[in-house]
Short mmCIF file of C-alpha atoms in Angstrom, two decimals:
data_model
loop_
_atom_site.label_atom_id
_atom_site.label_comp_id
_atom_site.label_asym_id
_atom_site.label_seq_id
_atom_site.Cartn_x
_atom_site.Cartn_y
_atom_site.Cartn_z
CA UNK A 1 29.62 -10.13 -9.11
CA UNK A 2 29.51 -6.67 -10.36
CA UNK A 3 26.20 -5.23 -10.51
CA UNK A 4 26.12 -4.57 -14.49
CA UNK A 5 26.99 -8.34 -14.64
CA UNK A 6 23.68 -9.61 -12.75
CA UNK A 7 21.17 -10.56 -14.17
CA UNK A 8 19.28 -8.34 -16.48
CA UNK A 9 16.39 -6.17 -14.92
CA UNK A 10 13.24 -4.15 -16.44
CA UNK A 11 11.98 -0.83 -16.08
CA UNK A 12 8.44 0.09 -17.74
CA UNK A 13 5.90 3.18 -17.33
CA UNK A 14 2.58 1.25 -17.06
CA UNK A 15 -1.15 2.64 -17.08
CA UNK A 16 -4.07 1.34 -15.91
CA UNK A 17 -7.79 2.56 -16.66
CA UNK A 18 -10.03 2.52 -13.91
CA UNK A 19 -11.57 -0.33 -11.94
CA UNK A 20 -8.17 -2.56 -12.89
CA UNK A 21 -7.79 -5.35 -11.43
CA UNK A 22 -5.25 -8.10 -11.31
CA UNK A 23 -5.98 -11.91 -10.00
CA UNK A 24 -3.53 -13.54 -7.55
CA UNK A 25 -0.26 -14.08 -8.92
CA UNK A 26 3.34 -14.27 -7.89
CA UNK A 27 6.91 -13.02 -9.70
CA UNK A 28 10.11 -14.97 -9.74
CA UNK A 29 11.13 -11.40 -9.62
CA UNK A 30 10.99 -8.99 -7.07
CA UNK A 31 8.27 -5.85 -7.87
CA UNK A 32 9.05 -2.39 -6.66
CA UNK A 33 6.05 -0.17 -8.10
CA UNK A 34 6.08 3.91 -7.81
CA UNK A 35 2.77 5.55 -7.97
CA UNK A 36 2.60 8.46 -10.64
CA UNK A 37 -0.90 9.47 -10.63
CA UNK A 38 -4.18 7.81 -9.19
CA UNK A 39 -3.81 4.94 -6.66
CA UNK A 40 -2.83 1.52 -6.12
CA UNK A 41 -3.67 -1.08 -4.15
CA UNK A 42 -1.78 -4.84 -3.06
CA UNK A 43 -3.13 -7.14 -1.25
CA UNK A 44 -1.20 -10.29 -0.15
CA UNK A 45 -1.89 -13.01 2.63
CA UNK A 46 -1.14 -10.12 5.47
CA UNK A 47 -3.09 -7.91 4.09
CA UNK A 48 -3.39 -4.43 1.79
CA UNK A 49 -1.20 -1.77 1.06
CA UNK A 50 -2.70 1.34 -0.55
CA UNK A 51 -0.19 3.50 -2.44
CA UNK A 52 -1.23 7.23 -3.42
CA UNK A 53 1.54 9.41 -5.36
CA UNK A 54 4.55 9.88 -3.35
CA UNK A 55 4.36 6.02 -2.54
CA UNK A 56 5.21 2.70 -3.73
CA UNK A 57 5.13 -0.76 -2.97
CA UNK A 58 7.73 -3.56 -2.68
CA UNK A 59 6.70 -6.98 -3.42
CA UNK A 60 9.57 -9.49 -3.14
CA UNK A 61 9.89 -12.40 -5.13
CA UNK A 62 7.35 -15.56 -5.17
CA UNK A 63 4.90 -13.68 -3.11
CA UNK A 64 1.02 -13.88 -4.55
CA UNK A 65 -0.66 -10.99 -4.20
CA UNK A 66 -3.20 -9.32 -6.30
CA UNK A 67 -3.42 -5.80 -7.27
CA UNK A 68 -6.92 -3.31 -8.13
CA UNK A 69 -6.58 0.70 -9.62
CA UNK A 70 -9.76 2.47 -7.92
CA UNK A 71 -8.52 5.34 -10.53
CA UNK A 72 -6.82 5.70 -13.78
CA UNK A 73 -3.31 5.15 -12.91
CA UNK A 74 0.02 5.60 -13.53
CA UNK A 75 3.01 4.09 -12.53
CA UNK A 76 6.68 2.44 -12.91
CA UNK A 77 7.19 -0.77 -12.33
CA UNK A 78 10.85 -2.53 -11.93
CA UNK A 79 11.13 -6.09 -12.13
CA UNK A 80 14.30 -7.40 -10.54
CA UNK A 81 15.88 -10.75 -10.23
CA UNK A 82 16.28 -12.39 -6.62
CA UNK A 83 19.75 -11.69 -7.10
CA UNK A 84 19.49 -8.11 -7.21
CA UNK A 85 17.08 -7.66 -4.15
CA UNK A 86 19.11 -9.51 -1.62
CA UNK A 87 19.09 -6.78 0.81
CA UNK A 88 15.46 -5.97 0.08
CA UNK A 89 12.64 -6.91 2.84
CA UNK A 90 11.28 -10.64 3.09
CA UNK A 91 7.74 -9.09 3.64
CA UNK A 92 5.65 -6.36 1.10
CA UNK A 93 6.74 -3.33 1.76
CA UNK A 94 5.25 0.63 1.49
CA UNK A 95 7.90 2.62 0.29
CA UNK A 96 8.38 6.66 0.61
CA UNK A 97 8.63 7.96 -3.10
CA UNK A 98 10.62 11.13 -2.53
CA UNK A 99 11.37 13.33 -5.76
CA UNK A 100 14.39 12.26 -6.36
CA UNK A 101 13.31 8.23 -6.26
CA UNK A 102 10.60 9.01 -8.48
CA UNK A 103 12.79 10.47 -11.44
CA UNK A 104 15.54 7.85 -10.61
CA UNK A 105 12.78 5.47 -11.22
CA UNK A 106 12.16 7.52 -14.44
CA UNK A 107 15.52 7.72 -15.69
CA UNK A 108 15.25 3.74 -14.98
CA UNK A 109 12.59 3.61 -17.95
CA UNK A 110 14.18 6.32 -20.20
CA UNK A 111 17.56 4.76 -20.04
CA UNK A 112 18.72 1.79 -22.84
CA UNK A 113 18.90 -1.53 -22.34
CA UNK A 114 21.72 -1.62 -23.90
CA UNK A 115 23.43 0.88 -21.07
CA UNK A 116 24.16 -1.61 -18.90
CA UNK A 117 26.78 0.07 -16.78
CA UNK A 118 24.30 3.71 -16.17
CA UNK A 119 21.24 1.03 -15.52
CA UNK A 120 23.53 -0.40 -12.76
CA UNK A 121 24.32 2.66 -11.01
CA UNK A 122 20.53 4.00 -11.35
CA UNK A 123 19.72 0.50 -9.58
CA UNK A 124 22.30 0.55 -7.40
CA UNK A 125 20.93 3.97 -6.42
CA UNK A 126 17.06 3.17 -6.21
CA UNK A 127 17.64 0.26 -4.04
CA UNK A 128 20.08 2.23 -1.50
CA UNK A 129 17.19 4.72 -1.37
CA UNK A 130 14.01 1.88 -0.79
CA UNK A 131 16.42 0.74 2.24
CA UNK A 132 16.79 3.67 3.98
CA UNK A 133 14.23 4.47 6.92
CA UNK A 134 11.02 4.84 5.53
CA UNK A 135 9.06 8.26 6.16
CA UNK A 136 5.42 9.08 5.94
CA UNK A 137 2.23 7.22 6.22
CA UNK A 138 2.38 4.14 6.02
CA UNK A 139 -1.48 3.19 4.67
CA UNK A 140 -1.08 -1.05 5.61
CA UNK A 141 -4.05 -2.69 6.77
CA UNK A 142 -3.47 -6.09 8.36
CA UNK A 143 -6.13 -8.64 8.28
CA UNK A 144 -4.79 -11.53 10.33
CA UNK A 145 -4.74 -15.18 10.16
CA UNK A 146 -7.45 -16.77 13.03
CA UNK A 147 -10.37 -17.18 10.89
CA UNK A 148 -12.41 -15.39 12.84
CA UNK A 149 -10.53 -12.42 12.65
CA UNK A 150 -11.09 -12.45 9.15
CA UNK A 151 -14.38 -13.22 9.18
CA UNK A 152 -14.44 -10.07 11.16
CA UNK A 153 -12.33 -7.75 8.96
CA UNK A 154 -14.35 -9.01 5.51
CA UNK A 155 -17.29 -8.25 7.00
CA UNK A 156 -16.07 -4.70 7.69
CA UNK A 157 -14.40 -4.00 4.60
CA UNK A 158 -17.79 -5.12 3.11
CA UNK A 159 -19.06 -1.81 4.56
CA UNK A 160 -16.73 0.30 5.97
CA UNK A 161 -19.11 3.24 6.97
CA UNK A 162 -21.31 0.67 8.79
CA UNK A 163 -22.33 1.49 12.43
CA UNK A 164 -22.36 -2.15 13.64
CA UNK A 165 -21.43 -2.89 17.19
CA UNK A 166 -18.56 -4.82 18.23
CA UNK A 167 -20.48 -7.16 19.82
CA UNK A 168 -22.35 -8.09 16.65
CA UNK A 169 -19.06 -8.36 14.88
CA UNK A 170 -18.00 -11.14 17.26
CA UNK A 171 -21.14 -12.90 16.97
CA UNK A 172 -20.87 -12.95 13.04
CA UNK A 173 -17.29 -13.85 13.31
CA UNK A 174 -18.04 -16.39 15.45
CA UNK A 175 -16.20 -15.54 18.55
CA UNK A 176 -16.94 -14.00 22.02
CA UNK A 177 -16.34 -9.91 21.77
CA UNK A 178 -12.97 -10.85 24.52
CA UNK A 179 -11.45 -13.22 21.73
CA UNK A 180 -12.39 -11.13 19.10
CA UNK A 181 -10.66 -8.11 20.97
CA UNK A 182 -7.54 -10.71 21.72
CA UNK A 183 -7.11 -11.46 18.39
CA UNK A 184 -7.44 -8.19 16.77
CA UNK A 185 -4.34 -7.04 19.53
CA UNK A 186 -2.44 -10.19 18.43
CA UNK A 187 -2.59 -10.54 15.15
CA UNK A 188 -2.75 -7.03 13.73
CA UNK A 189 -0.93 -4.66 16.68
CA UNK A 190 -3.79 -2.73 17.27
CA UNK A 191 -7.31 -2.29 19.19
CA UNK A 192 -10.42 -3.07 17.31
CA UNK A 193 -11.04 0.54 17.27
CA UNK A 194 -7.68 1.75 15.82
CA UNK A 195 -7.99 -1.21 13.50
CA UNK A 196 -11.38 0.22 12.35
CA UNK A 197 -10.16 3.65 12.04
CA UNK A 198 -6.88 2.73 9.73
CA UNK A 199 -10.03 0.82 7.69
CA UNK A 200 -12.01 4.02 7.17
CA UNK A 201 -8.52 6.57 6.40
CA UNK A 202 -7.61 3.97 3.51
CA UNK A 203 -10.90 4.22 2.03
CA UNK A 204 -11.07 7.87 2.61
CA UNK A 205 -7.69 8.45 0.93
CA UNK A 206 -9.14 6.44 -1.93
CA UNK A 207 -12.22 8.10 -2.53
CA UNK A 208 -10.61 11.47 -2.10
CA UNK A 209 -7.98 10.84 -4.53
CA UNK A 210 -11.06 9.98 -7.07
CA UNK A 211 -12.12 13.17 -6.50
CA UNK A 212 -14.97 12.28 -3.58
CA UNK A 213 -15.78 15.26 -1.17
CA UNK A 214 -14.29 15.77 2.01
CA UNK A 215 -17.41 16.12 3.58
CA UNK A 216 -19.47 13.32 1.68
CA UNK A 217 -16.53 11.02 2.22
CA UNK A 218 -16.49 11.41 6.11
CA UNK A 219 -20.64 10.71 6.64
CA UNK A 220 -20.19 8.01 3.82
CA UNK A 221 -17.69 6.57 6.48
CA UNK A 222 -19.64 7.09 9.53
CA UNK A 223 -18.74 9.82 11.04
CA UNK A 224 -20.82 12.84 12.26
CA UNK A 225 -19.25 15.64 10.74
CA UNK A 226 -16.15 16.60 8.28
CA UNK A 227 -14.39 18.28 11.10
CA UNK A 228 -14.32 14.92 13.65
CA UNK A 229 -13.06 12.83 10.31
CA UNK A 230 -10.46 15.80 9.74
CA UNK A 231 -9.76 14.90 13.16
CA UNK A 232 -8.89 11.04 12.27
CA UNK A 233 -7.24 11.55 9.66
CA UNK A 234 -4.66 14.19 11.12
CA UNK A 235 -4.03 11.84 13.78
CA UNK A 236 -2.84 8.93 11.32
CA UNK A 237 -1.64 10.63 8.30
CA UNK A 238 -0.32 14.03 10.43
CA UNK A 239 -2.04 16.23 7.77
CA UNK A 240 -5.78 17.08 7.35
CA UNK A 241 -7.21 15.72 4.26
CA UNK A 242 -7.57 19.22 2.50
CA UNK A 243 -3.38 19.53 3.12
CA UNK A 244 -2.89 15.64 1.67
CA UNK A 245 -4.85 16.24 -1.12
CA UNK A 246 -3.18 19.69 -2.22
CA UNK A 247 0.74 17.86 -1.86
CA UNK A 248 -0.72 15.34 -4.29
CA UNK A 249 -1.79 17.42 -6.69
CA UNK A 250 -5.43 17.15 -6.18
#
């Protein structure tokens, strides 16, 4: 079937005020979102992807997931039929929104309905760009399935700045701190302590994108001083934050 015969497929500009939020829900059609300005954030079963400009997420077809905008936002939003997304990832998705994806994705929303056969080609496009190897941070936080584990990781994104032991965690959780550590290896691919510090960079990239201070940001989080958080953060994102901040326009 040629592409301008498939099923039809939208592309909308959407903005959302502050403190958005969005209840569980699921598509019969697959959602690739582009972030414009602000941030946004999708969390499914396996946990929550954080989007800043230059970003976007994939969310294929029938999967729930809910959505929140820390910050006014602004982004496009394509809605395409299972028959379209084939090729697309089983699983949510971030997805690297170069320059030239994000005005494809524009031209997507400026283009006619009616201009079925340019649509296609945009599309066809878009989608040959979202399955190419992804570059850039990738800002995913698993939270697992033991219940424990999530006991564990709700507790922490309670208070992400908190000091509280690892030990304490476990007891809260409900498991010895050698289980705890087991299942935080197993089901999310990384140490408790890794884990904890991809916890405190998503905030931090959320709070800085608000407009937060570097430095109030970093105690906030728990750490002793804007240089060892600068520290963190290079070592995940491979930029400081001042450097992160500046390529988004902030």
């Amino acid at each position: 079937m040629r592409p301008d015969a498939m099923p039809t497929w939208t592309a909308d500009r959407l903005d959302h005020p502050a403190g958005t939020t969005i209840d569980r829900h699921s598509h019969a059609s697959g959602q690739l979102a582009f972030v414009l300005h602000g941030t946004m954030t999708v969390e499914a079963e396996e946990g929550a992807w954080l989007a800043p400009p230059g970003r976007g997420i994939w969310v294929p077809p029938g999967i729930p997931h809910a959505a929140r905008y820390s910050e006014a936002a602004s982004l496009v939003q394509l809605l395409l039929p299972p028959e379209r997304v084939r090729d697309l990832p089983r699983e949510c998705r971030s997805v690297a929104a170069s320059p030239l994806l994000r005005e494809l994705a524009l031209e997507a929303v400026r283009l006619s309905p009616d201009d079925e056969a340019e649509r296609g080609l945009v599309l066809q496009l878009i989608l040959r760009r979202v399955l190419a190897p992804q570059p850039g941070p990738v800002l995913f936080l698993p939270y697992g399935r033991d219940p424990r584990l999530r006991r564990a990781v709700a507790l922490l994104l309670a208070e992400p700045g908190s000091d509280i032991g690892f030990e304490e965690i476990a007891k809260i959780a409900g498991a010895s701190p050698r289980t705890l550590a087991r299942l935080f290896r197993a089901e999310t691919d990384m140490a408790f302590a890794r884990w904890r510090d991809h916890l405190r960079v998503t905030v931090a990239v959320d709070r800085l994108m608000r407009g937060h201070p570097i430095t109030a940001t970093a105690l906030d989080l728990g750490y002793q001083s804007a240089s060892a958080f600068s520290v963190m953060f290079s070592r995940l994102l491979g930029q400081p934050p001042g450097r992160f901040l500046k390529e988004r326009g902030r």
